[in-house]
């Protein structure tokens, strides 16, 4: 049985991504949630799983994998039947490119709009110019992907790319950032995906992290 070490699923966007991928693949996995930023020894707990000191970490017997995208790739290899990447080489390359971009970019967006899946800001939040540039680039990625996708998701069937971008979609809902009309059908599909519905149900039970709730 695999073990996925995560932060509180309501807030930990990096944890959400492999959680969604494992759930969608129907993998036999147990989730081990560490209450990040809450309680005295959360850092030691994280370090006991990975010297990187961050979650998520996937534990498979004596193998411990950190970095969310590396975990998603590992699950794709463990579960080829789940088709977590499209069969088409070009779409697969695009999926890897936009997923790597998600993992390495959008710092202003992430800093100004922390993930808080179960919550809604009381008033829509105005992004800084840097965050507005990040948001525009995310919208470009979604629109360009959907324009070439066989549908209904970014690369055709649900893939790692959808899981990588789900936490950003969730931030837009939390902080009242309007989506371009062209991406709305994809957003609705993603919110209705069974793994997203299951994740949202888990997030309701996450421990509260006051430093993030204070940002609403
Ligand atoms: N590049 C890493 C980022 C992981 C990351 O930043 N995780 C956050 C939680 S969402 C964390 O562990 N933060 C604890 C800390 O920075 O001390 C990945 O993709 O897995």
CSV table of C-alpha atoms and ligand atoms in Angstrom, one decimal:
chain,number,residue,atom,x,y,z
A,1,UNK,CA,0.0,0.0,0.0
A,2,UNK,CA,1.3,3.4,-1.0
A,3,UNK,CA,1.4,6.2,1.6
A,4,UNK,CA,0.9,9.9,0.6
A,5,UNK,CA,2.2,12.4,3.1
A,6,UNK,CA,0.4,15.6,2.7
A,7,UNK,CA,-0.3,19.0,4.4
A,8,UNK,CA,-3.8,20.0,5.4
A,9,UNK,CA,-5.7,19.2,2.2
A,10,UNK,CA,-7.7,22.4,2.3
A,11,UNK,CA,-4.6,24.6,2.0
A,12,UNK,CA,-1.8,22.5,0.6
A,13,UNK,CA,-2.0,23.0,-3.1
A,14,UNK,CA,1.1,20.8,-3.8
A,15,UNK,CA,-0.5,18.0,-1.8
A,16,UNK,CA,-3.8,18.2,-3.7
A,17,UNK,CA,-2.2,17.5,-7.1
A,18,UNK,CA,-0.8,13.9,-6.4
A,19,UNK,CA,-3.9,13.3,-4.2
A,20,UNK,CA,-6.1,13.9,-7.2
A,21,UNK,CA,-4.0,11.8,-9.5
A,22,UNK,CA,-3.8,8.9,-7.1
A,23,UNK,CA,-7.6,9.0,-6.5
A,24,UNK,CA,-8.3,9.2,-10.2
A,25,UNK,CA,-6.0,6.2,-10.8
A,26,UNK,CA,-7.8,4.2,-8.1
A,27,UNK,CA,-4.5,3.5,-6.4
A,28,UNK,CA,-4.4,1.7,-3.1
A,29,UNK,CA,-3.1,4.6,-0.9
A,30,UNK,CA,-3.3,5.8,2.6
A,31,UNK,CA,-3.1,9.6,3.2
A,32,UNK,CA,-1.0,10.7,6.2
A,33,UNK,CA,-1.8,14.4,6.9
A,34,UNK,CA,0.8,16.5,8.8
A,35,UNK,CA,-0.8,19.7,10.3
A,36,UNK,CA,1.7,22.2,8.7
A,37,UNK,CA,2.2,25.5,10.5
A,38,UNK,CA,0.0,24.2,13.4
A,39,UNK,CA,1.5,22.5,16.5
A,40,UNK,CA,5.0,22.3,17.7
A,41,UNK,CA,6.7,19.6,15.7
A,42,UNK,CA,5.2,19.7,12.2
A,43,UNK,CA,8.6,20.5,10.6
A,44,UNK,CA,10.3,17.4,12.3
A,45,UNK,CA,7.4,15.3,11.1
A,46,UNK,CA,7.9,16.5,7.5
A,47,UNK,CA,11.7,16.0,7.7
A,48,UNK,CA,11.2,12.4,8.9
A,49,UNK,CA,9.8,11.7,5.4
A,50,UNK,CA,12.0,13.9,3.2
A,51,UNK,CA,15.2,16.0,3.7
A,52,UNK,CA,13.6,18.6,1.4
A,53,UNK,CA,11.3,19.5,4.4
A,54,UNK,CA,8.2,19.8,2.2
A,55,UNK,CA,5.1,17.9,1.4
A,56,UNK,CA,3.9,16.0,-0.5
A,57,UNK,CA,5.9,12.9,-0.2
A,58,UNK,CA,4.9,9.5,-1.6
A,59,UNK,CA,6.2,6.5,0.2
A,60,UNK,CA,6.3,3.2,-1.6
A,61,UNK,CA,8.0,0.5,0.6
A,62,UNK,CA,11.6,1.8,1.0
A,63,UNK,CA,11.2,4.4,-1.7
A,64,UNK,CA,10.4,8.0,-0.7
A,65,UNK,CA,9.5,10.4,-3.6
A,66,UNK,CA,9.2,14.2,-3.0
A,67,UNK,CA,8.2,16.8,-5.6
A,68,UNK,CA,4.5,16.7,-6.6
A,69,UNK,CA,5.2,16.4,-10.4
A,70,UNK,CA,7.7,13.5,-9.8
A,71,UNK,CA,5.0,11.8,-7.7
A,72,UNK,CA,2.4,12.2,-10.5
A,73,UNK,CA,4.8,10.7,-13.0
A,74,UNK,CA,5.5,7.8,-10.7
A,75,UNK,CA,1.7,7.1,-10.4
A,76,UNK,CA,1.4,7.4,-14.2
A,77,UNK,CA,4.0,4.6,-14.5
A,78,UNK,CA,2.4,2.5,-11.8
A,79,UNK,CA,-1.1,2.8,-13.3
A,80,UNK,CA,-0.7,2.9,-17.1
A,81,UNK,CA,-4.4,1.9,-17.4
A,82,UNK,CA,-5.4,5.2,-15.8
A,83,UNK,CA,-3.9,7.1,-18.9
A,84,UNK,CA,-2.8,10.0,-16.8
A,85,UNK,CA,-1.0,11.3,-19.8
A,86,UNK,CA,-2.6,11.3,-23.3
A,87,UNK,CA,-1.4,8.7,-25.9
A,88,UNK,CA,-0.7,11.4,-28.4
A,89,UNK,CA,3.0,12.4,-28.2
A,90,UNK,CA,2.4,16.1,-29.0
A,91,UNK,CA,-0.3,16.5,-26.4
A,92,UNK,CA,1.8,14.6,-23.9
A,93,UNK,CA,4.7,17.0,-24.5
A,94,UNK,CA,2.4,20.0,-24.1
A,95,UNK,CA,1.0,18.5,-20.9
A,96,UNK,CA,4.5,18.0,-19.4
A,97,UNK,CA,5.5,21.6,-20.4
A,98,UNK,CA,2.5,23.3,-18.8
A,99,UNK,CA,2.7,21.1,-15.7
A,100,UNK,CA,6.4,22.0,-15.3
A,101,UNK,CA,5.5,25.6,-15.8
A,102,UNK,CA,2.9,25.3,-13.1
A,103,UNK,CA,5.5,23.8,-10.8
A,104,UNK,CA,8.1,26.4,-11.4
A,105,UNK,CA,6.1,29.7,-12.0
A,106,UNK,CA,3.3,32.0,-10.8
A,107,UNK,CA,5.0,33.1,-7.6
A,108,UNK,CA,3.0,36.3,-7.3
A,109,UNK,CA,-0.3,34.5,-7.8
A,110,UNK,CA,0.6,31.9,-5.3
A,111,UNK,CA,1.8,34.4,-2.7
A,112,UNK,CA,-1.2,36.8,-3.0
A,113,UNK,CA,-3.9,34.1,-3.3
A,114,UNK,CA,-3.2,31.2,-1.0
A,115,UNK,CA,-5.2,28.1,-1.6
A,116,UNK,CA,-8.2,27.7,0.7
A,117,UNK,CA,-10.5,25.3,-1.0
A,118,UNK,CA,-13.4,25.3,1.4
A,119,UNK,CA,-13.5,29.1,1.9
A,120,UNK,CA,-14.6,32.2,0.0
A,121,UNK,CA,-13.2,35.7,0.4
A,122,UNK,CA,-15.9,38.2,1.5
A,123,UNK,CA,-15.0,40.6,-1.3
A,124,UNK,CA,-13.3,40.0,-4.7
A,125,UNK,CA,-9.5,40.6,-4.4
A,126,UNK,CA,-7.6,42.9,-6.8
A,127,UNK,CA,-4.4,41.3,-8.0
A,128,UNK,CA,-1.1,43.2,-8.0
A,129,UNK,CA,0.4,43.8,-11.5
A,130,UNK,CA,2.7,40.8,-11.0
A,131,UNK,CA,-0.2,38.5,-10.0
A,132,UNK,CA,-2.3,39.9,-12.8
A,133,UNK,CA,0.5,38.9,-15.3
A,134,UNK,CA,0.5,35.4,-13.7
A,135,UNK,CA,-3.3,35.1,-14.0
A,136,UNK,CA,-3.2,36.2,-17.7
A,137,UNK,CA,-0.6,33.6,-18.4
A,138,UNK,CA,-2.6,30.9,-16.7
A,139,UNK,CA,-5.7,31.9,-18.7
A,140,UNK,CA,-3.6,31.8,-21.9
A,141,UNK,CA,-2.4,28.3,-21.1
A,142,UNK,CA,-5.9,27.1,-20.4
A,143,UNK,CA,-7.4,28.6,-23.5
A,144,UNK,CA,-4.6,27.4,-25.8
A,145,UNK,CA,-4.8,23.9,-24.3
A,146,UNK,CA,-8.6,23.7,-24.7
A,147,UNK,CA,-8.4,25.0,-28.3
A,148,UNK,CA,-6.4,22.0,-29.3
A,149,UNK,CA,-7.8,19.5,-26.8
A,150,UNK,CA,-10.1,16.7,-28.0
A,151,UNK,CA,-12.0,17.6,-24.8
A,152,UNK,CA,-13.4,17.8,-22.3
A,153,UNK,CA,-10.2,18.4,-20.2
A,154,UNK,CA,-7.0,20.3,-21.0
A,155,UNK,CA,-5.4,17.4,-23.0
A,156,UNK,CA,-8.5,15.3,-23.7
A,157,UNK,CA,-9.4,12.9,-20.9
A,158,UNK,CA,-8.6,14.0,-17.3
A,159,UNK,CA,-4.8,14.1,-17.0
A,160,UNK,CA,-1.9,15.2,-14.7
A,161,UNK,CA,-2.2,18.6,-16.3
A,162,UNK,CA,-5.7,19.1,-15.0
A,163,UNK,CA,-4.6,18.0,-11.5
A,164,UNK,CA,-1.6,20.4,-11.6
A,165,UNK,CA,-3.9,23.4,-12.4
A,166,UNK,CA,-6.9,22.5,-10.2
A,167,UNK,CA,-5.5,24.4,-7.2
A,168,UNK,CA,-5.3,27.5,-9.3
A,169,UNK,CA,-8.9,27.1,-10.4
A,170,UNK,CA,-9.8,26.7,-6.8
A,171,UNK,CA,-8.0,30.0,-5.9
A,172,UNK,CA,-9.9,31.9,-8.5
A,173,UNK,CA,-13.2,30.6,-6.9
A,174,UNK,CA,-12.0,31.4,-3.4
A,175,UNK,CA,-11.0,35.0,-4.2
A,176,UNK,CA,-13.8,35.8,-6.8
A,177,UNK,CA,-11.5,36.1,-9.9
A,178,UNK,CA,-13.7,35.8,-13.0
A,179,UNK,CA,-12.8,33.2,-15.6
A,180,UNK,CA,-12.8,33.8,-19.4
A,181,UNK,CA,-16.0,32.4,-20.9
A,182,UNK,CA,-14.0,29.9,-23.0
A,183,UNK,CA,-12.7,28.1,-20.0
A,184,UNK,CA,-15.9,27.9,-18.0
A,185,UNK,CA,-17.1,24.6,-19.4
A,186,UNK,CA,-13.7,23.0,-18.5
A,187,UNK,CA,-13.9,24.5,-15.0
A,188,UNK,CA,-17.4,23.1,-14.5
A,189,UNK,CA,-16.3,19.7,-15.6
A,190,UNK,CA,-13.3,19.8,-13.3
A,191,UNK,CA,-15.4,20.8,-10.3
A,192,UNK,CA,-17.7,17.9,-11.1
A,193,UNK,CA,-14.9,15.3,-11.5
A,194,UNK,CA,-15.4,12.6,-8.9
A,195,UNK,CA,-11.8,13.0,-7.6
A,196,UNK,CA,-12.3,16.8,-7.2
A,197,UNK,CA,-15.6,16.2,-5.4
A,198,UNK,CA,-13.8,13.7,-3.1
A,199,UNK,CA,-11.0,16.1,-2.4
A,200,UNK,CA,-13.4,18.9,-1.6
A,201,UNK,CA,-15.1,16.6,0.9
A,202,UNK,CA,-11.7,15.8,2.5
A,203,UNK,CA,-10.8,19.5,2.7
A,204,UNK,CA,-13.8,20.3,4.8
A,205,UNK,CA,-12.3,18.2,7.6
A,206,UNK,CA,-8.7,19.7,7.4
A,207,UNK,CA,-7.3,21.3,10.5
A,208,UNK,CA,-7.7,25.2,10.4
A,209,UNK,CA,-4.5,27.1,9.6
A,210,UNK,CA,-5.0,30.6,11.0
A,211,UNK,CA,-2.2,32.2,8.9
A,212,UNK,CA,-4.1,31.3,5.7
A,213,UNK,CA,-7.6,32.0,6.9
A,214,UNK,CA,-6.4,35.5,8.0
A,215,UNK,CA,-5.7,36.2,4.3
A,216,UNK,CA,-9.3,35.8,3.2
B,1,LIG,N1,8.1,21.9,-5.4
B,1,LIG,C1,7.4,21.3,-4.3
B,1,LIG,C2,6.8,22.3,-3.4
B,1,LIG,C3,6.2,21.7,-2.1
B,1,LIG,C4,5.8,22.7,-1.1
B,1,LIG,O1,6.1,23.9,-1.2
B,1,LIG,N2,5.0,22.3,-0.1
B,1,LIG,C5,4.5,23.2,1.0
B,1,LIG,C6,3.1,22.8,1.3
B,1,LIG,S1,1.9,23.1,0.0
B,1,LIG,C7,5.3,22.9,2.2
B,1,LIG,O2,5.7,21.7,2.5
B,1,LIG,N3,5.6,23.9,3.0
B,1,LIG,C8,6.3,23.7,4.2
B,1,LIG,C9,7.5,24.7,4.3
B,1,LIG,O3,7.8,25.4,3.4
B,1,LIG,O4,8.1,24.7,5.4
B,1,LIG,C10,6.4,20.2,-4.9
B,1,LIG,O5,6.0,20.4,-6.0
B,1,LIG,O6,6.1,19.3,-4.2
